[in-house]
Structure formats: C-alpha cells, structure tokens
Amino acid sequence: MLEGFAEYYSANLSENVKRGNYESALDCKTLGVKLFGYRKAPDGKYEIDPETAPAVRYAFEEYAKGTAPSDIVQELNSRGYRTLRGGLFNKNSVAQMVRNEKYAGVYIYKDLIRVENGIPALVDRETFDKCQKRLAENRRSPKSRAGCAVGKYILTGKLFCGKCGSTMISGTGTSKTGRKYGYYQCSNAQYHQCDKRRVKKDWIETIILDKLRELVCNDEFIALVADKAIAYQDGAMNAQRKTVTAELDRRRKEAVKARDNIIRAIESGMISDALRERYKALDEEIISLEAAIKDYVHEYPKFTKEQIIGFFRCFRNALTDDTENTERLNEQLLDTFLNSAFLYDDGRLVICFNYSGPGNKITITELEEAIDDFFETADCRHSSGVGESSSDSCFSLPDRDNTNSTIIFIGMVVAMIVQTK
C-alpha cells in the first residue's frame, strides 16, 4: 500500500508540475529556460537584455546579408561575447541562433502553445525569413572541399541510415575521368561507427521523387490519406484545440469575475488609485484573452475532405503541366510531403510522410517494429493492383518498375516500403 501511495503521489506531482508549466506557458513565462539576448523579468517573462541583445541583432543582420558564419563568430568573440555556458561562439551556435523563431517574437512551448508577439522581438520578420532562406540554401547546396558546388542535396536532413538510424550527409567524389559526383553517406561512417555503404546522390533522389509523384498522382491513395487527415483533425487536433481554448476561457472568466468585484467595490465607495490600476490591468487582460481565444480558433481552420483532395490535385496538375519549373516543384514536393526516408543496404527504402504536422517524427526502431508487426498480421507484401487489403492500414501501388511498393499507416505517419533492387 505504501508503494502504491508513493507511486500515486509521484504521478500526481508530475501532473501538477506539467499543469503548472502549461499554465505558465500560456502566460509566456520563461519556465527557467534561458535564452541568449534576453533575461528574466520580474513578472517571470522574457525581457531584452541590453548587454547581449546587440550580439543577436548583429548575427541576424550579418547572416541575412550573406556574411560568412566564421566571420560572424570571429566578430562576436572579439567583442567579448560568450555563450550562456560561458564558452566561445562557433558556427553551430550561430546557426542555432538564427533559426530560433523566438528572436522574431514568437513564444513556443513544446508543440502545444505558440504565441505571436509573446516575446519582445529582437529582429523583424523580414530579417528572420531571409536567414531561414539562406539556411535552407546552405543545406541544399553544400560544397566540396575544393569549394566547388556540386548541386543541391535536396534530401539533406531527411535521408537516414537504415543500419543505425543516423542522418546521411552529403559528400563529393571524383571519378577516374576527373568528373565530380555527389553522394550521401551515413554521418556515423566518417567516425567508423557504421559500415553503411554510401549511395549516389542522383540515384536516390530520383527514386524518392518518382515514388512521391506516384503517390500524389494516385486518386485512391489521396482519398485514403484525406480520410486519415480528417480523422486526425476531428480527433487529436480538435481535442488539443478544446484544451487550450478551455484554459484560456477559464482565465478570462476569472479576470471578468475579479473586474466585477472591483466595480462593486467602487460602487460601494471604495475608490483608490490601486483599484483603478487593477481594474485597468484586468480589463486589458480580458481583451487580450478574448483576442487569443479568437486567434487560436481561427489559426486552425477545419478542412473538408474535398478541400484536401483538391490540394493534392492542384499539386499534381502543377507537376504535370509546369515542365519549366521542374526543379522548384521537386523541392516543393519534398518540402510538402517527405518526412523522412530510411535506406538499407539490402535495397529496401522506406519513405515516410505525415498528415498531422511536423511534430510527428518516427525513429528507426519504431519504424522497424511497426513493419515487423504489420507483416506478421497482414499478407499484402506481394499484392498486385491498386486497392486496400482487409486491413485499413495497408495500400498497394501498381508494380511499375518490377518493385513492390506497399503503403502502411503508422500512427500519424505514412510509410511506403520500396524494394529498389
């Protein structure tokens, strides 16, 4: 019994802590998270630190202009700035800084709360967006050691090793004829911690793009994904929206009640500057909360199945008709639909994308467990034609390239299993 009470107390304490953090996050409190360029204000929120804020502004402005990260690092260190841990700045710390949306005034708590203007902005949105564009270009256009660009590596950050689960990074090589070529290799291979074979850049990018095009052009698959997306929208997403709006409405009602009490006190003759200030603060809080409720409801509009299918078809029409912008459309195809891809040495390729936002990632362990469980209970590995199996988690595409392409749904993630050789 004592063990049971202890376990209950521990679980209850954990829930209380989470609830307290959640309520504090709705107030845009720091929750003990330090952020370079800011300090904790007396009310527990972020306020600009006049000593370190200039370093943040300098890093964003220079990076947006195209200044090399190494030059930015050198300047910050020479001015005497140090990281929150007291160390010297490096390229990674600058990269993390310029991709942090909090500096543009957005307060973020996990995947639950996002408040525009919840933090005093150190950079304007235009500068922040310029930095994000440059970050994306740098990810897609790495250079060889000789400094010669070999083209965009469009799978950077999305292609993973099927052996260890680590990201596959870009690299360049030179053939016997002196021609440069690109490839992807496991990031652990450079430390001799994984023996996954590297693969040619053009080969793997072509396969993944072709398979994604197959999906976008398959009406039955689009309808199936649309059903899944509507189910998610009506379930988990709607529950999250109700939880947040209910909490905001609870706080609004408390503020209204407190304001009404002050009105009654004033009517009874209790008039003071403190009461007037408190009334004004409560009135502003009520207006802010009502606006937050309205914004949160409108931030997540509900889509119909027809709208989702229409989006797919518009994208498909663009892929089919606009041949002049193939490169740009390919990048949009990957950015829009591809969550991750896992490549194995036996030729298996598992392409994943989700229909519920960027928060739903899948690890290689979760992926392999789900695939093993699925094939133990469903015999759709070698099914032919287009259609669903007896299980609503399986879907097979036409066997066009002598490959079996099977679709399974893993939670909020769609996994396409392809045998490339």
Tab-separated table of C-alpha atoms in Angstrom:
chain	number	residue	atom	x	y	z
A	1	MET	CA	0.000	0.000	0.000
A	2	LEU	CA	2.845	2.394	0.834
A	3	GLU	CA	4.422	1.702	-2.552
A	4	GLY	CA	1.055	2.352	-4.181
A	5	PHE	CA	0.620	5.672	-2.363
A	6	ALA	CA	4.183	6.668	-3.260
A	7	GLU	CA	3.583	5.867	-6.918
A	8	TYR	CA	0.306	7.813	-6.882
A	9	TYR	CA	1.957	10.791	-5.194
A	10	SER	CA	4.801	10.784	-7.715
A	11	ALA	CA	2.399	10.595	-10.669
A	12	ASN	CA	0.130	13.267	-9.176
A	13	LEU	CA	3.098	15.558	-8.517
A	14	SER	CA	4.277	15.084	-12.103
A	15	GLU	CA	0.833	16.015	-13.442
A	16	ASN	CA	0.704	19.083	-11.198
A	17	VAL	CA	4.110	20.188	-12.449
A	18	LYS	CA	3.033	19.704	-16.069
A	19	ARG	CA	-0.193	21.586	-15.415
A	20	GLY	CA	1.714	24.400	-13.747
A	21	ASN	CA	4.156	24.605	-16.645
A	22	TYR	CA	1.297	24.621	-19.122
A	23	GLU	CA	-0.494	27.466	-17.358
A	24	SER	CA	2.760	29.411	-17.048
A	25	ALA	CA	3.439	28.849	-20.748
A	26	LEU	CA	0.073	30.376	-21.583
A	27	ASP	CA	1.400	33.475	-19.794
A	28	CYS	CA	4.606	33.269	-21.880
A	29	LYS	CA	6.762	32.689	-18.787
A	30	THR	CA	10.391	31.593	-19.187
A	31	LEU	CA	9.878	28.325	-17.243
A	32	GLY	CA	13.553	28.513	-16.324
A	33	VAL	CA	14.695	28.320	-19.966
A	34	LYS	CA	17.485	30.808	-20.589
A	35	LEU	CA	17.766	32.488	-23.965
A	36	PHE	CA	20.803	34.454	-25.086
A	37	GLY	CA	19.846	38.090	-25.648
A	38	TYR	CA	17.123	38.020	-23.002
A	39	ARG	CA	16.825	37.941	-19.245
A	40	LYS	CA	14.032	37.037	-16.868
A	41	ALA	CA	11.777	39.966	-15.988
A	42	PRO	CA	10.203	40.437	-12.530
A	43	ASP	CA	6.915	39.026	-13.889
A	44	GLY	CA	8.666	35.820	-14.968
A	45	LYS	CA	8.578	36.624	-18.680
A	46	TYR	CA	11.386	37.319	-21.125
A	47	GLU	CA	12.716	40.841	-21.433
A	48	ILE	CA	15.523	42.136	-23.642
A	49	ASP	CA	18.983	42.029	-22.085
A	50	PRO	CA	20.699	45.294	-23.151
A	51	GLU	CA	24.145	43.698	-22.764
A	52	THR	CA	23.709	40.673	-25.044
A	53	ALA	CA	20.845	41.712	-27.354
A	54	PRO	CA	23.198	43.657	-29.705
A	55	ALA	CA	25.066	40.404	-30.389
A	56	VAL	CA	21.857	38.717	-31.524
A	57	ARG	CA	20.891	41.594	-33.781
A	58	TYR	CA	24.376	41.679	-35.268
A	59	ALA	CA	24.352	37.926	-36.002
A	60	PHE	CA	20.955	38.066	-37.738
A	61	GLU	CA	21.710	41.181	-39.777
A	62	GLU	CA	25.078	39.908	-40.970
A	63	TYR	CA	23.818	36.415	-41.733
A	64	ALA	CA	20.914	37.864	-43.736
A	65	LYS	CA	23.430	39.942	-45.729
A	66	GLY	CA	25.401	36.822	-46.635
A	67	THR	CA	28.346	37.260	-44.268
A	68	ALA	CA	30.218	34.004	-43.668
A	69	PRO	CA	29.353	32.366	-40.296
A	70	SER	CA	33.070	32.134	-39.482
A	71	ASP	CA	33.366	35.929	-39.798
A	72	ILE	CA	30.311	36.439	-37.579
A	73	VAL	CA	31.780	34.079	-34.974
A	74	GLN	CA	35.132	35.851	-35.030
A	75	GLU	CA	33.499	39.255	-34.561
A	76	LEU	CA	31.253	38.112	-31.695
A	77	ASN	CA	34.170	36.537	-29.857
A	78	SER	CA	36.411	39.556	-30.453
A	79	ARG	CA	33.752	41.823	-28.933
A	80	GLY	CA	33.866	39.729	-25.782
A	81	TYR	CA	30.512	37.990	-26.132
A	82	ARG	CA	30.227	34.475	-24.718
A	83	THR	CA	27.513	31.821	-24.898
A	84	LEU	CA	25.163	31.126	-21.992
A	85	ARG	CA	27.625	28.475	-20.808
A	86	GLY	CA	30.495	30.939	-20.900
A	87	GLY	CA	32.177	29.433	-23.953
A	88	LEU	CA	33.253	30.917	-27.263
A	89	PHE	CA	30.793	31.164	-30.109
A	90	ASN	CA	31.163	28.758	-33.045
A	91	LYS	CA	29.366	28.111	-36.337
A	92	ASN	CA	26.831	25.788	-34.718
A	93	SER	CA	25.864	28.281	-32.022
A	94	VAL	CA	25.337	30.979	-34.647
A	95	ALA	CA	23.273	28.599	-36.808
A	96	GLN	CA	21.096	27.674	-33.823
A	97	MET	CA	20.629	31.339	-33.026
A	98	VAL	CA	19.475	32.445	-36.481
A	99	ARG	CA	16.988	29.569	-36.813
A	100	ASN	CA	15.357	30.261	-33.413
A	101	GLU	CA	11.953	31.841	-34.078
A	102	LYS	CA	11.785	33.212	-30.530
A	103	TYR	CA	14.062	36.027	-31.631
A	104	ALA	CA	11.283	37.109	-34.012
A	105	GLY	CA	8.930	37.439	-31.038
A	106	VAL	CA	7.248	34.001	-31.122
A	107	TYR	CA	6.789	32.227	-27.787
A	108	ILE	CA	6.781	28.442	-28.240
A	109	TYR	CA	6.127	25.751	-25.645
A	110	LYS	CA	6.703	22.234	-26.981
A	111	ASP	CA	4.151	21.549	-29.763
A	112	LEU	CA	1.219	22.829	-27.707
A	113	ILE	CA	1.468	26.596	-27.432
A	114	ARG	CA	2.561	29.191	-29.949
A	115	VAL	CA	2.030	32.882	-29.197
A	116	GLU	CA	2.888	35.545	-31.750
A	117	ASN	CA	4.463	38.602	-30.064
A	118	GLY	CA	4.722	36.598	-26.845
A	119	ILE	CA	8.361	37.727	-26.508
A	120	PRO	CA	9.867	41.146	-27.278
A	121	ALA	CA	11.279	40.685	-30.792
A	122	LEU	CA	14.984	41.325	-31.352
A	123	VAL	CA	14.723	41.042	-35.154
A	124	ASP	CA	11.939	41.808	-37.594
A	125	ARG	CA	10.179	39.071	-39.529
A	126	GLU	CA	11.754	40.080	-42.843
A	127	THR	CA	15.290	39.633	-41.489
A	128	PHE	CA	14.359	36.344	-39.829
A	129	ASP	CA	12.851	34.978	-43.062
A	130	LYS	CA	15.961	35.980	-45.029
A	131	CYS	CA	18.071	33.970	-42.586
A	132	GLN	CA	15.798	30.925	-42.945
A	133	LYS	CA	16.060	31.130	-46.713
A	134	ARG	CA	19.842	31.227	-46.532
A	135	LEU	CA	19.900	28.308	-44.077
A	136	ALA	CA	17.787	26.259	-46.481
A	137	GLU	CA	20.031	27.128	-49.410
A	138	ASN	CA	23.129	26.152	-47.448
A	139	ARG	CA	21.593	22.801	-46.505
A	140	ARG	CA	20.787	22.032	-50.108
A	141	SER	CA	23.965	23.355	-51.704
A	142	PRO	CA	26.947	22.072	-49.717
A	143	LYS	CA	30.334	22.489	-51.323
A	144	SER	CA	33.184	20.103	-51.835
A	145	ARG	CA	36.494	20.579	-50.064
A	146	ALA	CA	37.814	22.327	-53.122
A	147	GLY	CA	34.992	24.830	-52.798
A	148	CYS	CA	33.237	23.786	-55.988
A	149	ALA	CA	29.450	23.467	-55.702
A	150	VAL	CA	28.165	20.092	-56.909
A	151	GLY	CA	24.447	20.914	-56.867
A	152	LYS	CA	21.635	20.870	-54.368
A	153	TYR	CA	21.415	17.947	-51.948
A	154	ILE	CA	17.648	18.018	-51.651
A	155	LEU	CA	17.455	15.094	-49.187
A	156	THR	CA	19.710	16.698	-46.572
A	157	GLY	CA	18.142	16.265	-43.147
A	158	LYS	CA	15.518	13.838	-44.472
A	159	LEU	CA	17.547	10.786	-45.553
A	160	PHE	CA	18.545	8.356	-42.778
A	161	CYS	CA	20.748	5.271	-42.497
A	162	GLY	CA	18.794	2.002	-42.294
A	163	LYS	CA	21.502	0.427	-40.140
A	164	CYS	CA	21.937	2.885	-37.282
A	165	GLY	CA	19.223	5.480	-37.893
A	166	SER	CA	21.646	8.409	-38.178
A	167	THR	CA	21.274	11.096	-40.828
A	168	MET	CA	23.002	10.592	-44.163
A	169	ILE	CA	25.126	13.580	-45.053
A	170	SER	CA	26.346	14.923	-48.370
A	171	GLY	CA	29.724	14.295	-49.890
A	172	THR	CA	31.573	14.636	-53.182
A	173	GLY	CA	33.968	12.418	-55.075
A	174	THR	CA	35.953	12.433	-58.297
A	175	SER	CA	35.774	9.669	-60.896
A	176	LYS	CA	38.749	8.329	-62.858
A	177	THR	CA	37.860	10.735	-65.651
A	178	GLY	CA	38.066	13.683	-63.257
A	179	ARG	CA	34.310	14.237	-63.177
A	180	LYS	CA	32.871	15.271	-59.812
A	181	TYR	CA	29.845	13.434	-58.449
A	182	GLY	CA	27.755	13.692	-55.302
A	183	TYR	CA	26.758	11.013	-52.821
A	184	TYR	CA	25.091	10.528	-49.434
A	185	GLN	CA	26.799	8.641	-46.627
A	186	CYS	CA	25.888	7.799	-43.039
A	187	SER	CA	27.110	10.501	-40.661
A	188	ASN	CA	28.494	7.768	-38.393
A	189	ALA	CA	30.551	6.285	-41.233
A	190	GLN	CA	33.060	9.134	-41.044
A	191	TYR	CA	33.797	8.054	-37.454
A	192	HIS	CA	33.949	4.351	-38.453
A	193	GLN	CA	30.911	3.643	-36.272
A	194	CYS	CA	28.721	2.383	-39.134
A	195	ASP	CA	29.599	0.474	-42.313
A	196	LYS	CA	26.538	1.537	-44.306
A	197	ARG	CA	27.510	1.875	-47.951
A	198	ARG	CA	27.231	5.333	-49.454
A	199	VAL	CA	24.845	5.897	-52.370
A	200	LYS	CA	24.923	8.113	-55.411
A	201	LYS	CA	23.089	11.379	-54.981
A	202	ASP	CA	21.227	11.358	-58.308
A	203	TRP	CA	20.106	7.737	-57.922
A	204	ILE	CA	18.447	8.030	-54.504
A	205	GLU	CA	16.964	11.472	-55.195
A	206	THR	CA	15.362	10.223	-58.434
A	207	ILE	CA	13.829	7.163	-56.757
A	208	ILE	CA	12.281	9.141	-53.907
A	209	LEU	CA	10.942	11.874	-56.204
A	210	ASP	CA	9.424	9.281	-58.550
A	211	LYS	CA	7.720	7.459	-55.683
A	212	LEU	CA	6.321	10.654	-54.228
A	213	ARG	CA	4.981	11.583	-57.650
A	214	GLU	CA	3.268	8.183	-57.808
A	215	LEU	CA	1.538	8.909	-54.527
A	216	VAL	CA	0.425	12.400	-55.496
A	217	CYS	CA	-0.967	11.071	-58.785
A	218	ASN	CA	-2.882	8.139	-57.241
A	219	ASP	CA	-6.534	9.078	-56.646
A	220	GLU	CA	-7.322	6.146	-54.352
A	221	PHE	CA	-4.303	6.867	-52.177
A	222	ILE	CA	-5.194	10.570	-51.991
A	223	ALA	CA	-8.719	9.698	-50.836
A	224	LEU	CA	-7.331	7.347	-48.188
A	225	VAL	CA	-4.914	9.959	-46.831
A	226	ALA	CA	-7.682	12.567	-46.871
A	227	ASP	CA	-9.795	10.283	-44.667
A	228	LYS	CA	-6.879	9.859	-42.261
A	229	ALA	CA	-6.275	13.603	-42.155
A	230	ILE	CA	-9.946	14.324	-41.423
A	231	ALA	CA	-9.917	11.714	-38.643
A	232	TYR	CA	-6.855	13.366	-37.110
A	233	GLN	CA	-8.427	16.801	-37.450
A	234	ASP	CA	-11.641	15.655	-35.739
A	235	GLY	CA	-9.786	13.721	-33.055
A	236	ALA	CA	-6.413	14.640	-31.623
A	237	MET	CA	-6.211	18.087	-33.184
A	238	ASN	CA	-9.712	19.046	-32.067
A	239	ALA	CA	-9.046	17.777	-28.526
A	240	GLN	CA	-5.880	19.882	-28.309
A	241	ARG	CA	-7.748	22.952	-29.553
A	242	LYS	CA	-10.511	22.434	-26.980
A	243	THR	CA	-7.995	22.035	-24.150
A	244	VAL	CA	-6.188	25.269	-24.959
A	245	THR	CA	-9.326	27.315	-25.587
A	246	ALA	CA	-10.933	25.961	-22.393
A	247	GLU	CA	-7.913	27.069	-20.366
A	248	LEU	CA	-7.910	30.499	-21.977
A	249	ASP	CA	-11.648	30.847	-21.348
A	250	ARG	CA	-11.202	29.803	-17.700
A	251	ARG	CA	-8.661	32.558	-17.185
A	252	ARG	CA	-10.921	35.040	-18.967
A	253	LYS	CA	-13.830	34.201	-16.641
A	254	GLU	CA	-11.604	34.606	-13.572
A	255	ALA	CA	-10.456	38.011	-14.822
A	256	VAL	CA	-14.065	39.077	-15.508
A	257	LYS	CA	-15.089	37.982	-12.012
A	258	ALA	CA	-12.205	39.931	-10.439
A	259	ARG	CA	-13.051	43.007	-12.503
A	260	ASP	CA	-16.716	42.802	-11.469
A	261	ASN	CA	-15.672	42.641	-7.810
A	262	ILE	CA	-13.678	45.838	-8.247
A	263	ILE	CA	-16.671	47.517	-9.891
A	264	ARG	CA	-18.835	46.586	-6.907
A	265	ALA	CA	-16.154	47.877	-4.509
A	266	ILE	CA	-16.010	51.210	-6.350
A	267	GLU	CA	-19.801	51.465	-6.337
A	268	SER	CA	-19.776	50.988	-2.562
A	269	GLY	CA	-17.403	53.933	-2.147
A	270	MET	CA	-14.031	52.136	-2.015
A	271	ILE	CA	-12.113	54.276	-4.520
A	272	SER	CA	-8.296	54.296	-4.705
A	273	ASP	CA	-5.519	54.565	-7.287
A	274	ALA	CA	-4.607	50.928	-6.654
A	275	LEU	CA	-8.141	49.783	-7.503
A	276	ARG	CA	-8.182	51.900	-10.656
A	277	GLU	CA	-4.842	50.413	-11.789
A	278	ARG	CA	-6.019	46.897	-11.007
A	279	TYR	CA	-9.255	47.478	-12.933
A	280	LYS	CA	-7.298	48.749	-15.931
A	281	ALA	CA	-4.929	45.752	-15.850
A	282	LEU	CA	-7.821	43.281	-15.653
A	283	ASP	CA	-9.663	44.997	-18.496
A	284	GLU	CA	-6.561	44.737	-20.690
A	285	GLU	CA	-6.096	41.087	-19.718
A	286	ILE	CA	-9.704	40.266	-20.659
A	287	ILE	CA	-9.313	41.926	-24.059
A	288	SER	CA	-6.034	40.064	-24.616
A	289	LEU	CA	-7.530	36.692	-23.642
A	290	GLU	CA	-10.592	37.191	-25.852
A	291	ALA	CA	-8.310	38.025	-28.772
A	292	ALA	CA	-6.136	34.971	-28.007
A	293	ILE	CA	-9.185	32.677	-28.000
A	294	LYS	CA	-10.375	34.124	-31.301
A	295	ASP	CA	-6.923	33.876	-32.879
A	296	TYR	CA	-6.394	30.316	-31.687
A	297	VAL	CA	-9.710	29.152	-33.101
A	298	HIS	CA	-9.069	30.802	-36.452
A	299	GLU	CA	-5.426	29.680	-36.558
A	300	TYR	CA	-6.525	26.089	-37.156
A	301	PRO	CA	-9.353	26.170	-39.703
A	302	LYS	CA	-11.193	22.915	-40.325
A	303	PHE	CA	-10.772	21.436	-43.785
A	304	THR	CA	-13.176	19.222	-45.654
A	305	LYS	CA	-12.169	16.038	-47.434
A	306	GLU	CA	-12.885	17.731	-50.760
A	307	GLN	CA	-10.502	20.598	-49.923
A	308	ILE	CA	-7.696	18.181	-49.051
A	309	ILE	CA	-8.236	16.197	-52.243
A	310	GLY	CA	-8.353	19.464	-54.204
A	311	PHE	CA	-4.980	20.467	-52.774
A	312	PHE	CA	-3.452	17.187	-53.942
A	313	ARG	CA	-4.935	17.578	-57.402
A	314	CYS	CA	-3.678	21.152	-57.787
A	315	PHE	CA	-0.215	19.990	-56.830
A	316	ARG	CA	-0.464	17.071	-59.259
A	317	ASN	CA	-1.567	19.365	-62.093
A	318	ALA	CA	1.410	21.637	-61.444
A	319	LEU	CA	3.790	18.668	-61.544
A	320	THR	CA	2.277	17.526	-64.841
A	321	ASP	CA	1.872	20.846	-66.649
A	322	ASP	CA	4.694	23.105	-65.439
A	323	THR	CA	7.752	21.483	-67.011
A	324	GLU	CA	9.764	24.723	-66.961
A	325	ASN	CA	9.954	24.790	-63.153
A	326	THR	CA	10.665	21.109	-62.520
A	327	GLU	CA	13.496	21.761	-60.057
A	328	ARG	CA	11.432	24.146	-57.944
A	329	LEU	CA	8.410	21.811	-57.989
A	330	ASN	CA	10.586	18.861	-56.955
A	331	GLU	CA	11.788	20.835	-53.945
A	332	GLN	CA	8.202	21.752	-53.061
A	333	LEU	CA	7.218	18.096	-53.401
A	334	LEU	CA	9.876	17.092	-50.878
A	335	ASP	CA	9.232	20.006	-48.525
A	336	THR	CA	5.484	19.403	-48.533
A	337	PHE	CA	5.223	15.629	-48.308
A	338	LEU	CA	8.511	13.989	-47.275
A	339	ASN	CA	9.029	13.498	-43.550
A	340	SER	CA	11.986	11.119	-43.732
A	341	ALA	CA	13.429	8.233	-45.753
A	342	PHE	CA	15.379	5.224	-44.436
A	343	LEU	CA	17.764	3.413	-46.790
A	344	TYR	CA	19.022	-0.146	-46.154
A	345	ASP	CA	21.938	-1.999	-47.756
A	346	ASP	CA	19.622	-4.816	-48.919
A	347	GLY	CA	17.899	-2.357	-51.261
A	348	ARG	CA	14.909	-1.592	-49.049
A	349	LEU	CA	13.836	2.025	-48.953
A	350	VAL	CA	11.142	3.243	-46.542
A	351	ILE	CA	9.712	6.663	-47.423
A	352	CYS	CA	7.720	8.396	-44.677
A	353	PHE	CA	5.499	11.413	-44.633
A	354	ASN	CA	2.807	12.528	-42.209
A	355	TYR	CA	-0.552	14.218	-42.404
A	356	SER	CA	-0.609	15.887	-38.988
A	357	GLY	CA	2.185	18.446	-38.928
A	358	PRO	CA	5.951	18.366	-38.364
A	359	GLY	CA	5.711	17.154	-34.769
A	360	ASN	CA	5.144	13.522	-35.754
A	361	LYS	CA	8.587	12.094	-36.369
A	362	ILE	CA	9.382	8.384	-36.401
A	363	THR	CA	12.569	6.662	-35.266
A	364	ILE	CA	14.134	3.689	-36.996
A	365	THR	CA	13.240	1.467	-34.020
A	366	GLU	CA	9.570	2.482	-34.123
A	367	LEU	CA	9.557	2.041	-37.887
A	368	GLU	CA	11.022	-1.478	-37.870
A	369	GLU	CA	8.780	-2.645	-35.027
A	370	ALA	CA	5.709	-1.376	-36.877
A	371	ILE	CA	6.763	-3.013	-40.152
A	372	ASP	CA	7.502	-6.350	-38.436
A	373	ASP	CA	4.165	-6.291	-36.614
A	374	PHE	CA	2.342	-5.417	-39.790
A	375	PHE	CA	3.781	-8.204	-41.920
A	376	GLU	CA	3.092	-10.701	-39.173
A	377	THR	CA	-0.628	-9.930	-39.343
A	378	ALA	CA	-1.202	-8.798	-42.948
A	379	ASP	CA	-0.264	-10.591	-46.136
A	380	CYS	CA	-0.077	-7.673	-48.533
A	381	ARG	CA	3.665	-7.644	-49.311
A	382	HIS	CA	3.146	-9.165	-52.769
A	383	SER	CA	-0.360	-7.953	-53.536
A	384	SER	CA	-0.875	-6.567	-57.044
A	385	GLY	CA	-3.092	-3.862	-58.447
A	386	VAL	CA	-4.468	-0.839	-56.656
A	387	GLY	CA	-6.643	-1.211	-53.609
A	388	GLU	CA	-6.805	-1.744	-49.891
A	389	SER	CA	-6.188	-5.018	-48.127
A	390	SER	CA	-8.507	-6.399	-45.476
A	391	SER	CA	-6.677	-4.079	-43.082
A	392	ASP	CA	-7.206	-0.334	-43.478
A	393	SER	CA	-3.507	0.191	-42.717
A	394	CYS	CA	-2.278	-1.314	-45.984
A	395	PHE	CA	-2.389	0.032	-49.508
A	396	SER	CA	-0.574	-1.268	-52.615
A	397	LEU	CA	0.536	0.676	-55.673
A	398	PRO	CA	0.948	-0.708	-59.206
A	399	ASP	CA	4.129	-2.727	-59.762
A	400	ARG	CA	5.621	-0.451	-62.464
A	401	ASP	CA	9.378	-0.957	-62.083
A	402	ASN	CA	9.441	-4.602	-61.016
A	403	THR	CA	9.294	-3.386	-57.422
A	404	ASN	CA	6.722	-3.982	-54.732
A	405	SER	CA	5.618	-0.674	-53.223
A	406	THR	CA	3.462	-1.126	-50.142
A	407	ILE	CA	1.924	1.649	-48.070
A	408	ILE	CA	1.244	1.211	-44.360
A	409	PHE	CA	-0.007	3.745	-41.819
A	410	ILE	CA	1.941	4.004	-38.562
A	411	GLY	CA	0.112	6.331	-36.222
A	412	MET	CA	0.191	9.716	-37.909
A	413	VAL	CA	2.915	8.667	-40.358
A	414	VAL	CA	2.532	7.087	-43.800
A	415	ALA	CA	5.331	4.650	-44.646
A	416	MET	CA	5.991	3.468	-48.203
A	417	ILE	CA	8.150	0.340	-48.407
A	418	VAL	CA	10.045	0.017	-51.696
A	419	GLN	CA	12.434	-2.708	-52.848
A	420	THR	CA	14.873	-0.867	-55.126
A	421	LYS	CA	16.928	-3.891	-56.186
